[in-house]
CSV table of C-alpha atoms in Angstrom, one decimal:
chain,number,residue,atom,x,y,z
A,1,GLU,CA,99.2,80.1,114.5
A,2,ASP,CA,96.3,81.4,112.4
A,3,GLN,CA,95.9,79.2,109.3
A,4,VAL,CA,93.5,78.6,106.4
A,5,THR,CA,93.7,75.3,104.5
A,6,GLN,CA,91.7,74.7,101.3
A,7,SER,CA,91.0,71.3,99.7
A,8,PRO,CA,91.2,69.9,97.2
A,9,GLU,CA,94.0,71.9,95.5
A,10,ALA,CA,92.4,71.2,92.1
A,11,LEU,CA,89.0,69.9,91.1
A,12,ARG,CA,87.9,68.8,87.6
A,13,LEU,CA,84.1,68.5,87.0
A,14,GLN,CA,81.9,67.8,84.1
A,15,GLU,CA,79.3,70.4,83.3
A,16,GLY,CA,76.3,69.8,85.6
A,17,GLU,CA,78.3,67.7,88.1
A,18,SER,CA,77.8,69.3,91.5
A,19,SER,CA,80.5,69.3,94.2
A,20,SER,CA,81.9,71.1,97.2
A,21,LEU,CA,85.1,72.9,98.0
A,22,ASN,CA,86.4,72.9,101.6
A,23,CYS,CA,88.1,75.6,103.7
A,24,SER,CA,89.2,74.7,107.2
A,25,TYR,CA,90.6,77.4,109.5
A,26,THR,CA,92.2,77.9,112.8
A,27,VAL,CA,92.1,81.5,113.9
A,28,SER,CA,92.1,83.4,117.2
A,29,GLY,CA,88.6,84.9,117.2
A,30,LEU,CA,87.0,84.8,113.8
A,31,ARG,CA,85.7,88.1,112.5
A,32,GLY,CA,84.5,86.9,109.2
A,33,LEU,CA,85.2,84.2,106.6
A,34,PHE,CA,85.3,85.3,103.0
A,35,TRP,CA,85.2,83.7,99.6
A,36,TYR,CA,86.8,85.2,96.5
A,37,ARG,CA,87.0,84.0,92.9
A,38,GLN,CA,90.2,84.6,90.9
A,39,ASP,CA,90.4,84.2,87.1
A,40,PRO,CA,93.8,83.7,85.4
A,41,GLY,CA,95.6,87.0,85.1
A,42,LYS,CA,93.0,88.9,87.2
A,43,GLY,CA,92.7,90.0,90.7
A,44,PRO,CA,90.4,88.2,93.2
A,45,GLU,CA,86.7,89.1,93.0
A,46,PHE,CA,84.6,89.1,96.1
A,47,LEU,CA,81.8,86.5,96.4
A,48,PHE,CA,80.6,86.1,100.1
A,49,THR,CA,81.2,87.0,103.7
A,50,LEU,CA,80.1,84.7,106.5
A,51,TYR,CA,80.2,85.8,110.1
A,52,SER,CA,78.8,83.0,112.3
A,53,ALA,CA,78.4,79.3,112.4
A,54,GLY,CA,75.2,78.2,110.6
A,55,GLU,CA,75.2,81.2,108.3
A,56,GLU,CA,74.6,80.5,104.6
A,57,LYS,CA,74.9,82.8,101.5
A,58,GLU,CA,73.9,82.0,97.9
A,59,LYS,CA,74.7,83.5,94.6
A,60,GLU,CA,73.5,81.8,91.4
A,61,ARG,CA,75.1,78.3,91.4
A,62,LEU,CA,77.2,79.0,94.5
A,63,LYS,CA,76.3,78.5,98.1
A,64,ALA,CA,78.6,79.1,101.0
A,65,THR,CA,78.2,77.7,104.5
A,66,LEU,CA,80.1,78.1,107.7
A,67,THR,CA,80.7,75.9,110.8
A,68,LYS,CA,83.0,76.6,113.8
A,69,LYS,CA,85.9,74.9,112.0
A,70,GLU,CA,85.3,75.1,108.3
A,71,SER,CA,83.4,76.5,105.4
A,72,PHE,CA,82.1,74.9,102.3
A,73,LEU,CA,81.5,76.4,98.9
A,74,HIS,CA,78.9,74.2,97.2
A,75,ILE,CA,78.6,74.4,93.4
A,76,THR,CA,75.4,73.2,91.9
A,77,ALA,CA,75.2,72.2,88.2
A,78,PRO,CA,78.4,74.1,87.4
A,79,LYS,CA,79.0,75.6,83.9
A,80,PRO,CA,82.4,76.1,82.1
A,81,GLU,CA,82.3,79.8,83.1
A,82,ASP,CA,82.5,78.7,86.7
A,83,SER,CA,86.1,77.6,86.1
A,84,ALA,CA,88.4,79.7,88.3
A,85,THR,CA,90.5,79.5,91.4
A,86,TYR,CA,88.3,79.9,94.5
A,87,LEU,CA,90.0,81.5,97.5
A,88,CYS,CA,89.0,81.4,101.1
A,89,ALA,CA,90.1,84.0,103.6
A,90,VAL,CA,89.6,84.9,107.3
A,91,ARG,CA,89.9,88.0,109.4
A,92,ARG,CA,90.9,87.4,112.9
A,93,ASP,CA,89.9,89.4,116.0
A,94,GLY,CA,92.1,92.5,116.3
A,95,GLY,CA,93.0,92.3,112.6
A,96,SER,CA,92.7,95.5,110.6
A,97,GLN,CA,90.0,95.9,107.9
A,98,GLY,CA,91.2,94.1,104.8
A,99,ASN,CA,94.0,92.3,106.6
A,100,LEU,CA,92.9,88.9,105.5
A,101,ILE,CA,94.6,85.5,105.8
A,102,PHE,CA,94.1,83.6,102.6
A,103,GLY,CA,94.2,80.0,101.8
A,104,LYS,CA,96.1,78.8,98.7
A,105,GLY,CA,92.9,78.2,96.8
A,106,THR,CA,91.1,75.5,94.9
A,107,LYS,CA,91.5,75.5,91.1
A,108,LEU,CA,88.2,74.5,89.6
A,109,SER,CA,87.9,73.3,86.0
A,110,VAL,CA,84.5,72.6,84.5
A,111,LYS,CA,84.5,70.8,81.2
A,112,PRO,CA,81.5,71.0,78.8
B,1,ASP,CA,86.4,96.2,86.1
B,2,SER,CA,87.0,96.7,89.8
B,3,GLY,CA,87.9,100.4,89.5
B,4,VAL,CA,91.4,99.8,90.9
B,5,THR,CA,94.2,100.5,88.5
B,6,GLN,CA,97.7,99.1,88.8
B,7,THR,CA,100.8,99.9,86.8
B,8,PRO,CA,102.9,98.4,85.3
B,9,LYS,CA,101.2,95.1,84.5
B,10,HIS,CA,104.5,93.4,83.9
B,11,LEU,CA,108.0,94.2,85.0
B,12,ILE,CA,111.3,92.4,84.5
B,13,THR,CA,114.3,93.4,86.3
B,14,ALA,CA,117.6,92.2,87.7
B,15,THR,CA,118.6,91.2,91.3
B,16,GLY,CA,119.7,94.2,93.3
B,17,GLN,CA,117.6,96.6,91.5
B,18,ARG,CA,114.7,98.8,92.8
B,19,VAL,CA,111.2,99.1,91.4
B,20,THR,CA,108.1,101.1,92.1
B,21,LEU,CA,104.6,99.7,91.7
B,22,ARG,CA,101.7,102.2,91.5
B,23,CYS,CA,98.1,101.8,92.5
B,24,SER,CA,95.1,104.1,92.0
B,25,PRO,CA,92.2,103.0,94.2
B,26,ARG,CA,88.5,103.2,93.4
B,27,SER,CA,87.1,106.7,93.4
B,28,GLY,CA,86.4,107.7,97.0
B,29,ASP,CA,88.1,104.8,98.6
B,30,LEU,CA,90.4,105.9,101.4
B,31,SER,CA,92.0,102.5,102.3
B,32,VAL,CA,94.6,100.9,100.1
B,33,TYR,CA,96.0,97.4,100.8
B,34,TRP,CA,99.0,95.7,99.2
B,35,TYR,CA,99.2,91.9,98.8
B,36,GLN,CA,101.8,89.6,97.4
B,37,GLN,CA,100.8,86.4,95.6
B,38,SER,CA,103.4,83.7,95.0
B,39,LEU,CA,102.9,80.1,93.9
B,40,ASP,CA,104.1,78.6,97.2
B,41,GLN,CA,102.7,81.2,99.7
B,42,GLY,CA,99.5,82.3,98.2
B,43,LEU,CA,98.1,85.8,98.9
B,44,GLN,CA,99.9,87.5,101.7
B,45,PHE,CA,99.0,90.8,103.2
B,46,LEU,CA,101.8,93.3,103.1
B,47,ILE,CA,100.6,96.7,104.3
B,48,GLN,CA,97.6,99.0,104.6
B,49,TYR,CA,97.2,102.7,104.2
B,50,TYR,CA,94.2,104.8,105.2
B,51,ASN,CA,93.9,108.4,104.0
B,52,GLY,CA,97.7,108.8,103.7
B,53,GLU,CA,98.6,107.1,107.0
B,54,GLU,CA,100.0,103.6,107.5
B,55,ARG,CA,97.3,101.6,109.3
B,56,ALA,CA,98.6,98.0,109.5
B,57,LYS,CA,101.6,96.0,108.6
B,58,GLY,CA,101.8,92.3,107.6
B,59,ASN,CA,104.7,90.3,106.5
B,60,ILE,CA,106.4,93.1,104.7
B,61,LEU,CA,110.1,92.9,104.3
B,62,GLU,CA,112.3,95.8,105.4
B,63,ARG,CA,113.5,96.2,101.8
B,64,PHE,CA,109.9,97.0,100.9
B,65,SER,CA,108.1,100.3,101.7
B,66,ALA,CA,104.9,102.0,100.7
B,67,GLN,CA,103.2,105.3,100.8
B,68,GLN,CA,99.9,106.9,100.0
B,69,PHE,CA,99.8,110.3,98.5
B,70,PRO,CA,97.2,113.2,99.1
B,71,ASP,CA,95.4,112.1,95.9
B,72,LEU,CA,95.1,108.7,97.5
B,73,HIS,CA,97.1,106.8,95.0
B,74,SER,CA,99.7,104.5,96.5
B,75,GLU,CA,103.1,103.3,95.6
B,76,LEU,CA,105.0,100.1,96.7
B,77,ASN,CA,108.7,100.4,96.6
B,78,LEU,CA,110.8,97.2,96.4
B,79,SER,CA,114.5,97.5,96.7
B,80,SER,CA,117.6,95.2,96.7
B,81,LEU,CA,115.5,92.8,94.7
B,82,GLU,CA,116.1,89.1,95.1
B,83,LEU,CA,114.9,86.1,92.9
B,84,GLY,CA,112.4,85.2,95.6
B,85,ASP,CA,110.7,88.6,95.2
B,86,SER,CA,109.3,87.5,91.9
B,87,ALA,CA,105.5,87.4,92.4
B,88,LEU,CA,102.2,89.1,91.6
B,89,TYR,CA,101.7,92.2,93.6
B,90,PHE,CA,98.1,93.2,94.1
B,91,CYS,CA,96.6,96.4,95.3
B,92,ALA,CA,93.1,96.5,96.8
B,93,SER,CA,90.9,99.3,98.1
B,94,THR,CA,87.8,99.6,100.2
B,95,GLY,CA,85.3,102.2,101.1
B,96,ILE,CA,83.9,103.0,104.5
B,97,THR,CA,81.8,99.8,104.8
B,98,GLY,CA,83.8,97.5,102.5
B,99,GLY,CA,86.5,96.8,105.0
B,100,THR,CA,83.9,95.6,107.5
B,101,THR,CA,82.2,93.2,105.1
B,102,GLY,CA,85.6,92.0,103.8
B,103,GLU,CA,84.8,93.2,100.3
B,104,LEU,CA,88.1,94.2,98.9
B,105,PHE,CA,88.3,95.5,95.4
B,106,PHE,CA,91.5,94.2,93.8
B,107,GLY,CA,93.3,95.5,90.8
B,108,GLU,CA,94.7,93.2,88.1
B,109,GLY,CA,98.1,93.1,89.7
B,110,SER,CA,101.7,93.8,88.7
B,111,ARG,CA,103.7,90.8,87.8
B,112,LEU,CA,107.3,91.2,88.9
B,113,THR,CA,110.0,88.9,87.5
B,114,VAL,CA,113.5,89.2,89.0
B,115,LEU,CA,116.3,87.6,86.9
């Protein structure tokens, strides 16, 4: 069964304290791994797409990496405005565009 | 602002009732997706429409149905509501390339509470 598991469920950091979020997946034929950010009361907002093991993408303080079994979202020197729930999703081979399997997310809190 | 509009933002109703959620995609986007987000299940894909036609189905209950109209707006109909249907319902849209890169543009959701 295709599955996406994110850990930890929640993470509290002090401003400037770097850390990583994990997304492990089992899927029959990966056709992309995606990271989204979701603020309270809002819809998810797209961050990155990764397609193959070894690929990396960066955006400001965020860096996403991909291996054959998992992805990491590294957060360097986070700020309070980085507080949000980060969602990982995969599209499997044969899946329609936009038919993504999401993990339950990691809720990140960054304290000043 | 993602450009995707959903109404209503909040809806409270009773078990056994029927509700309709509405979504207007980004200008020019032909694909519309409906997702359900609950605390225990996370975001779950329900159904996709492309230019008025059903394109893919996920874990959508038979009590639920959707359609996409010629102006590309979409409606999700939920009937015979149960307590367990309480959730956030998101609509998302993509353009021609968005679906390939995985960049879905989500609306702010409709929060349904069934009492």
